[in-house]
Amino acid sequence: MNLRDKMHSEMASKALFEQAAGYALDYAQHINQRGVFPTQSALLNLEQLVETLPVDQGDAEQILSDLHNLGSPASVATNAGRYFGFVTGGVLPVSLAARWLTDFWDQNSALYLMSPITAQLEAVTERWLRELFGLPSQVVASFLSGSSMAIFCGLAAARFRICKNQGWDFNQQGHNGAPPIRIVAGDSIHGSVIKAAALLGFGLDNIEWVDSDDQGRLIQSKLPGLDQNTIVILQAGHVSTGSFDPIDAVCDTASQAGAWVHIDGAFGLWAAATKQLGKLTKGLEKAQSWSVDAHKTLNTPYDNGILLCSDREALVSALQLSGSYVNFSEHRDGMLYTPEMSRRARAIELWAALKYLGSDGIDELVYGLHERAVQFARELTLANFKVLNEVVFNQVLVGFDWSEESTAEFIALVQQSGECWIGSANWHGKAVVRISVCSWATTAEDVSRSMASFIKAREAVVC
Ligand SMILES: *Cc1c(COP(=O)(O)O)cnc(C)c1O
């Protein structure tokens, strides 16, 4: 059979997709029984994937079965309840299922003409996000790969606006001779902000760093004088402590000075969608742009980041692309809001998550992560571990009095136990354990079971 006929028959017979679905559902069913991190032998088996590029056509069924046999055991069970490493998030069943369906659609979301359904759901989702976060009606959304990209686009929009206000068209005239732009940020800001600033050519030496307190919160009284040439970058959710910058007060100061405020709320912005944690993000509507991930706290599949921006003109101008074949419509044309042209229909998984959870369900999901983090901190303290941070959101930091080597040994033992997975961080010059509760799947029992592995590892390190 020639290649095309072979693929037509694979598409028509369903068997290949049923095979994949079978593996996937089997994986999901057993994810709680396996260790959180792959075993040594699963990792060694990955060597079998190192081979030369085949010349001949492969067998689809065999490829899938190899992938399942070698790949599934070598994946990290971030999707179950006991992964507390990086701020990752699990996946909501409805979002995952929506992804499966839309994968078959294989939509390109660049233009309405390329995918009316995506354009419509992007527009609906944009409105829902404004409502959830309490943002002004002119705010528009960009559906991007993640917060790194969202921060990049937010800062590009800010730059365009600041220059434009001074009669400088940044797209046309560029850097040389442009009005100088000041970047003001807390010294505990996320690395992706630094990356975006570097990529945009602001120059890291030009960032005006503001001291932060022992939780990593920018200290408002240390802010330099702000002006119309300034972009202030705030953080809603510190990647180690989960702390929030004083958004309300800084936004007021910035607004008086005419400065642009961007809030990096990759995982923490979702606090704004809860009743009890909303105080953490008080005043956020006074900023000009906000970056937030759906793939972390909201638990959509990757890659799902969002930029929200109150200045549509600046955003669209900063990201504009034109070409004789580009047909913009009366509807939402997604590429106007993103640097990419071709783009998968990720907003649909986000739409499915929002529609499924509703605002009450989002509150329950996000507050539930906080409750599990508080439980972790409580049980850690009861077991004589030292919790270093105020657990305001979903992050817990654990410190130790013993040597750095013992801390490393402790972390390795917990990780190797397969019972849970925790990360490490450097906090105020010392190695610490970083726990992030960010999956809907984590139960109170998961936390207690993980605690037991902590206690066991400590016994092994101490004796
Ligand atoms: C994860 C994270 C980012 C980067 O987001 P990606 O989606 O991984 O690009 C930025 N800021 C904070 C605070 C984060 O936690």
XYZ file of C-alpha atoms and ligand atoms in Angstrom:
478
model
C 0.000 0.000 0.000
C 1.324 3.451 -0.760
C 1.756 5.942 2.048
C -1.367 7.946 1.366
C -3.599 4.901 1.130
C -2.084 3.583 4.322
C -2.874 6.801 6.185
C -6.392 6.966 4.765
C -7.047 3.521 6.072
C -5.561 4.392 9.486
C -7.858 7.406 9.684
C -10.890 5.416 8.624
C -10.419 2.299 10.715
C -10.251 4.045 14.136
C -8.075 1.200 15.437
C -4.987 3.351 15.860
C -6.855 5.959 17.859
C -8.579 3.334 19.941
C -5.167 1.861 20.673
C -3.882 5.279 21.809
C -7.015 5.882 23.872
C -6.614 2.464 25.467
C -3.060 3.245 26.557
C -4.040 6.691 27.766
C -6.951 5.457 29.834
C -4.830 2.671 31.247
C -2.210 5.249 32.201
C -4.800 7.416 33.910
C -6.212 4.463 35.805
C -2.872 3.387 37.239
C -1.236 6.745 37.812
C -1.861 6.601 41.552
C -0.316 3.178 41.963
C 3.033 4.007 40.419
C 5.872 6.072 41.840
C 5.642 9.780 41.146
C 9.071 9.884 39.477
C 10.178 7.204 36.972
C 12.219 4.293 38.267
C 15.883 3.953 37.349
C 15.108 1.128 34.951
C 12.420 3.183 33.190
C 15.004 5.912 32.690
C 17.619 3.455 31.423
C 15.135 2.100 28.894
C 15.048 5.511 27.253
C 18.407 4.594 25.698
C 16.447 2.375 23.323
C 15.052 5.507 21.692
C 18.483 6.591 20.531
C 18.608 5.313 16.949
C 19.246 6.611 13.492
C 16.437 8.217 11.532
C 14.628 5.376 9.776
C 14.619 5.325 5.988
C 11.636 3.034 5.607
C 8.044 3.630 6.621
C 7.178 2.613 10.124
C 4.216 0.731 11.496
C 1.882 3.101 13.335
C 0.619 0.476 15.765
C 4.180 -0.524 16.656
C 5.245 3.104 17.088
C 2.406 3.702 19.523
C 3.102 0.573 21.447
C 6.827 1.441 21.742
C 5.894 4.927 22.861
C 3.587 3.571 25.529
C 5.989 0.889 26.732
C 9.028 3.141 26.934
C 7.400 6.510 27.389
C 4.593 6.058 29.883
C 6.826 4.662 32.659
C 9.379 7.431 32.023
C 6.850 10.212 32.458
C 6.503 12.098 35.728
C 3.129 11.648 37.409
C 2.381 15.364 37.632
C -1.172 14.508 36.853
C -1.809 12.564 40.030
C -2.132 13.978 43.531
C 1.368 13.839 44.972
C 3.526 15.938 42.700
C 4.577 19.121 44.499
C 7.656 20.045 42.484
C 7.616 22.997 40.189
C 4.400 25.001 39.910
C 2.855 22.718 37.310
C -0.825 21.935 37.823
C -2.651 18.778 36.852
C -5.245 18.499 34.143
C -9.028 18.752 34.370
C -10.711 15.772 32.690
C -13.059 17.999 30.688
C -10.188 20.111 29.357
C -8.200 17.046 28.398
C -11.206 15.542 26.637
C -11.866 18.828 24.825
C -8.259 18.738 23.703
C -8.671 15.234 22.294
C -11.678 16.317 20.303
C -10.131 19.518 19.013
C -6.898 17.729 18.117
C -8.955 16.046 15.407
C -10.124 19.441 14.199
C -6.476 20.558 13.902
C -7.497 24.187 13.736
C -5.214 27.065 12.960
C -6.331 29.965 15.151
C -4.645 32.770 13.259
C -7.773 34.121 11.622
C -11.544 33.876 11.909
C -11.525 32.618 8.347
C -9.274 29.750 9.345
C -11.361 28.692 12.337
C -14.646 30.431 13.165
C -15.232 28.134 16.136
C -11.889 29.064 17.728
C -12.460 32.761 17.099
C -15.854 32.539 18.760
C -14.581 30.649 21.801
C -11.627 33.025 22.165
C -14.090 35.913 22.249
C -16.330 34.208 24.805
C -13.368 33.202 26.967
C -11.976 36.729 26.833
C -15.233 38.053 28.253
C -15.378 35.414 30.967
C -11.791 36.115 32.049
C -12.510 39.836 32.365
C -15.484 39.011 34.538
C -13.620 36.489 36.690
C -10.707 38.799 37.426
C -12.891 41.910 37.704
C -11.154 43.753 34.872
C -12.441 46.755 32.892
C -14.527 46.186 29.773
C -11.850 47.358 27.330
C -9.451 44.596 28.391
C -8.531 42.152 25.617
C -6.993 38.680 25.903
C -4.146 37.006 24.028
C -4.029 33.225 24.051
C -0.378 32.277 24.188
C 1.907 29.390 25.075
C 2.527 30.506 28.651
C 3.337 33.324 31.012
C 6.837 33.809 29.622
C 5.304 34.766 26.304
C 2.499 36.723 27.968
C 4.954 38.846 29.957
C 6.949 39.437 26.768
C 3.851 40.671 24.929
C 2.651 42.799 27.842
C 5.994 44.584 28.033
C 6.044 45.038 24.244
C 2.613 46.691 24.427
C 3.802 48.914 27.276
C 6.841 49.972 25.283
C 4.740 50.742 22.236
C 2.371 52.919 24.278
C 5.067 54.805 26.183
C 6.918 55.623 22.957
C 3.739 56.486 21.082
C 2.722 58.933 23.802
C 5.920 60.790 23.050
C 5.456 60.810 19.313
C 7.757 57.841 18.687
C 6.516 54.915 16.594
C 8.569 52.071 17.971
C 7.776 49.705 15.098
C 9.042 52.167 12.519
C 11.757 53.971 14.402
C 13.070 51.251 16.683
C 15.494 51.501 19.550
C 17.953 54.053 18.268
C 17.041 57.412 19.690
C 13.809 56.128 21.278
C 12.619 57.718 24.518
C 14.397 55.904 27.354
C 12.109 53.465 29.148
C 12.501 52.697 32.828
C 11.731 49.252 34.206
C 10.995 49.037 37.923
C 10.625 45.620 39.541
C 10.971 43.907 42.899
C 14.308 42.127 43.297
C 12.475 38.837 43.817
C 10.712 38.865 40.456
C 10.444 35.677 38.347
C 13.206 34.795 35.892
C 10.823 34.917 32.965
C 10.348 38.651 33.533
C 14.092 39.099 33.351
C 14.181 37.034 30.173
C 11.434 39.120 28.572
C 13.229 42.348 29.495
C 16.442 41.039 27.955
C 14.717 39.806 24.777
C 13.028 43.159 24.311
C 16.357 44.927 24.574
C 15.662 46.876 27.758
C 19.010 45.791 29.203
C 19.137 44.090 32.569
C 21.520 46.726 33.917
C 18.784 49.278 33.328
C 16.242 47.583 35.579
C 15.661 49.561 38.756
C 15.414 46.874 41.423
C 13.252 47.483 44.447
C 14.066 45.748 47.740
C 11.706 43.005 48.818
C 10.820 41.768 52.288
C 11.499 38.336 53.800
C 8.565 36.864 51.838
C 9.800 38.278 48.528
C 7.196 41.071 48.431
C 8.269 44.345 46.895
C 8.525 46.988 49.636
C 6.343 49.858 48.558
C 8.233 52.531 50.496
C 11.379 51.609 48.536
C 9.804 52.423 45.158
C 11.756 55.041 43.221
C 9.866 58.024 41.822
C 7.743 56.883 38.867
C 6.920 58.740 35.681
C 5.257 58.301 32.297
C 8.305 56.490 30.943
C 8.134 53.763 33.551
C 6.921 50.175 33.406
C 6.389 48.758 36.888
C 6.346 44.964 37.065
C 4.531 43.439 39.999
C 4.126 39.859 41.061
C 0.962 38.081 42.141
C 2.324 34.824 43.536
C 6.038 34.512 44.314
C 7.366 31.288 42.888
C 8.864 30.182 46.224
C 6.705 31.719 48.953
C 3.505 32.360 46.989
C 3.496 35.942 48.324
C 1.867 38.879 46.555
C 3.319 42.340 45.990
C 1.294 45.264 47.428
C -0.692 45.663 44.223
C -3.267 48.192 45.376
C -0.819 50.719 46.791
C 1.707 50.453 43.957
C -1.004 50.757 41.309
C -2.235 53.969 42.950
C 1.253 55.465 42.956
C 1.856 54.334 39.374
C -1.449 55.645 38.176
C -0.759 59.116 39.620
C 2.575 59.134 37.795
C 1.118 57.814 34.531
C 3.311 54.699 34.658
C 2.316 51.343 33.122
C 1.880 48.441 35.550
C 2.238 44.830 34.432
C 1.289 42.098 36.892
C 2.927 38.687 36.546
C 0.285 36.461 38.083
C 1.299 33.212 36.389
C -0.318 31.076 39.067
C -1.401 33.651 41.661
C -3.754 35.796 39.607
C -6.388 33.106 40.146
C -6.625 34.284 43.761
C -8.677 37.130 42.287
C -11.306 34.599 41.251
C -11.923 33.478 44.843
C -13.899 35.060 47.645
C -11.494 34.331 50.459
C -8.165 34.972 48.731
C -9.288 37.911 46.610
C -7.758 40.331 49.107
C -4.311 39.232 47.898
C -4.893 40.825 44.506
C -6.889 43.839 45.675
C -6.550 46.738 43.233
C -5.373 44.584 40.322
C -7.879 46.202 37.961
C -5.826 49.389 38.137
C -2.915 47.812 36.229
C -2.548 47.936 32.428
C -1.546 44.353 31.675
C -1.670 40.981 33.414
C -0.082 37.647 32.569
C -1.549 34.410 33.876
C -1.340 30.720 33.081
C -4.300 28.436 32.671
C -1.974 25.423 32.645
C -0.901 25.971 36.256
C -3.595 26.833 38.804
C -6.565 26.287 36.512
C -5.267 22.843 35.482
C -5.773 22.994 31.721
C -3.376 21.002 29.530
C -0.194 22.686 28.302
C 0.451 25.062 26.771
C -2.026 27.617 27.887
C -0.974 31.120 28.876
C -2.951 34.340 28.756
C -2.104 37.998 28.472
C -4.799 40.475 29.426
C -4.243 44.052 28.335
C -6.309 47.194 28.803
C -4.717 48.941 25.817
C -5.844 47.044 22.749
C -4.326 49.543 20.359
C -0.877 49.302 21.931
C -0.999 45.504 22.072
C -2.212 44.992 18.533
C 0.223 47.577 17.188
C 3.157 46.005 19.004
C 2.321 42.542 17.619
C 0.994 43.514 14.211
C 1.810 41.598 11.086
C 0.471 42.214 7.645
C 0.665 40.488 4.299
C -1.314 40.670 1.099
C -2.933 37.311 1.780
C -3.997 38.133 5.351
C -7.740 38.641 5.407
C -8.895 40.223 8.615
C -12.573 39.883 9.434
C -15.302 41.595 11.393
C -14.812 38.904 14.014
C -11.976 38.149 16.358
C -8.773 37.401 14.452
C -6.553 35.722 17.035
C -3.229 36.522 15.422
C -3.751 40.235 16.036
C -3.176 39.540 19.727
C -0.190 37.216 19.525
C 3.314 37.203 18.060
C 2.615 33.901 16.315
C 0.634 33.502 13.179
C -0.206 29.784 13.143
C -1.350 28.743 16.576
C -3.270 25.806 17.979
C -6.748 26.318 19.411
C -5.690 26.318 23.045
C -8.448 28.700 24.117
C -10.937 25.872 23.621
C -9.459 23.836 26.492
C -9.585 26.964 28.613
C -13.195 27.595 27.604
C -14.075 24.002 28.550
C -12.434 24.432 31.966
C -14.267 27.694 32.686
C -17.588 26.366 31.446
C -17.225 23.185 33.495
C -16.100 24.765 36.746
C -18.151 27.932 36.664
C -17.091 30.762 38.947
C -18.037 28.750 42.049
C -16.017 25.763 40.884
C -12.985 27.939 40.157
C -13.258 29.348 43.663
C -13.467 25.822 45.060
C -10.520 24.580 42.983
C -8.214 27.494 43.816
C -9.177 27.743 47.468
C -8.799 23.962 47.733
C -5.150 24.227 46.662
C -4.663 26.813 49.397
C -6.330 24.552 51.965
C -4.058 21.649 51.069
C -1.015 23.936 51.381
C -2.212 25.089 54.796
C -2.704 21.450 55.786
C 0.843 20.671 54.626
C 2.221 23.531 56.721
C 0.208 22.418 59.747
C 1.326 18.809 59.527
C 4.930 19.840 58.888
C 4.932 22.039 61.970
C 3.346 19.299 64.080
C 6.109 16.945 62.955
C 8.760 19.515 63.912
C 9.711 20.612 60.439
C 10.340 24.331 60.028
C 7.944 26.150 57.684
C 9.697 29.301 56.498
C 6.957 31.240 54.746
C 3.546 32.663 55.421
C 1.313 30.239 53.525
C -0.874 32.844 51.869
C -1.540 30.803 48.730
C -0.327 27.381 47.564
C 3.422 27.411 48.239
C 5.176 26.017 51.314
C 8.899 26.398 52.036
C 10.632 24.094 54.483
C 13.998 24.885 56.063
C 16.442 22.733 58.026
C 19.058 23.287 60.711
C 21.341 20.577 59.409
C 23.994 20.843 56.670
C 23.292 21.533 53.001
C 24.411 17.963 52.267
C 21.778 16.601 54.625
C 19.117 18.725 52.946
C 20.171 17.406 49.542
C 20.095 13.851 50.905
C 16.661 14.413 52.422
C 15.242 15.732 49.150
C 16.785 12.859 47.189
C 15.316 10.291 49.587
C 11.827 11.772 49.327
C 12.076 11.942 45.554
C 13.362 8.371 45.294
C 10.630 7.059 47.560
C 8.193 7.584 44.697
C 5.647 8.621 47.328
C 5.739 12.228 46.262
C 7.999 14.671 44.473
C 9.216 17.909 45.981
C 11.577 20.486 44.582
C 14.395 22.450 46.107
C 15.152 26.141 46.055
C 17.702 28.512 47.434
C 16.041 30.803 49.935
C 18.048 33.572 51.633
C 21.261 31.691 50.845
C 20.158 28.280 52.120
C 18.848 25.154 50.420
C 15.182 24.631 51.231
C 12.362 22.325 50.173
C 9.745 23.914 47.989
C 6.247 22.462 47.993
C 3.711 23.640 45.466
C 0.148 22.395 45.691
C -1.312 23.002 42.276
C -3.256 19.950 41.133
C -6.993 19.505 41.620
C -6.209 15.824 42.206
C -4.401 16.370 45.520
C -6.454 15.130 48.460
C -5.973 15.542 52.196
C -4.796 11.900 52.251
C -2.197 12.702 49.585
C -0.763 15.397 51.835
C -0.660 13.106 54.879
C 0.853 10.260 52.872
C 3.529 12.626 51.563
C 4.220 13.791 55.117
C 4.893 10.207 56.098
C 7.599 10.020 53.422
C 9.125 13.236 54.810
C 9.302 11.745 58.295
C 10.832 8.533 57.016
C 13.455 10.403 54.989
C 14.352 12.556 57.982
C 14.885 9.463 60.114
C 17.246 8.085 57.490
C 19.201 11.340 57.257
C 19.482 11.861 60.991
C 20.721 8.392 61.908
C 5.712 29.690 35.825
C 5.892 31.147 36.028
C 6.234 31.991 34.960
C 6.521 31.452 33.590
O 5.378 30.860 33.056
P 5.425 29.788 31.854
O 4.002 29.503 31.610
O 6.189 28.617 32.388
O 6.117 30.433 30.715
C 6.314 33.334 35.211
N 6.087 33.832 36.441
C 5.779 33.070 37.502
C 5.550 33.687 38.827
C 5.674 31.684 37.325
O 5.355 30.905 38.362
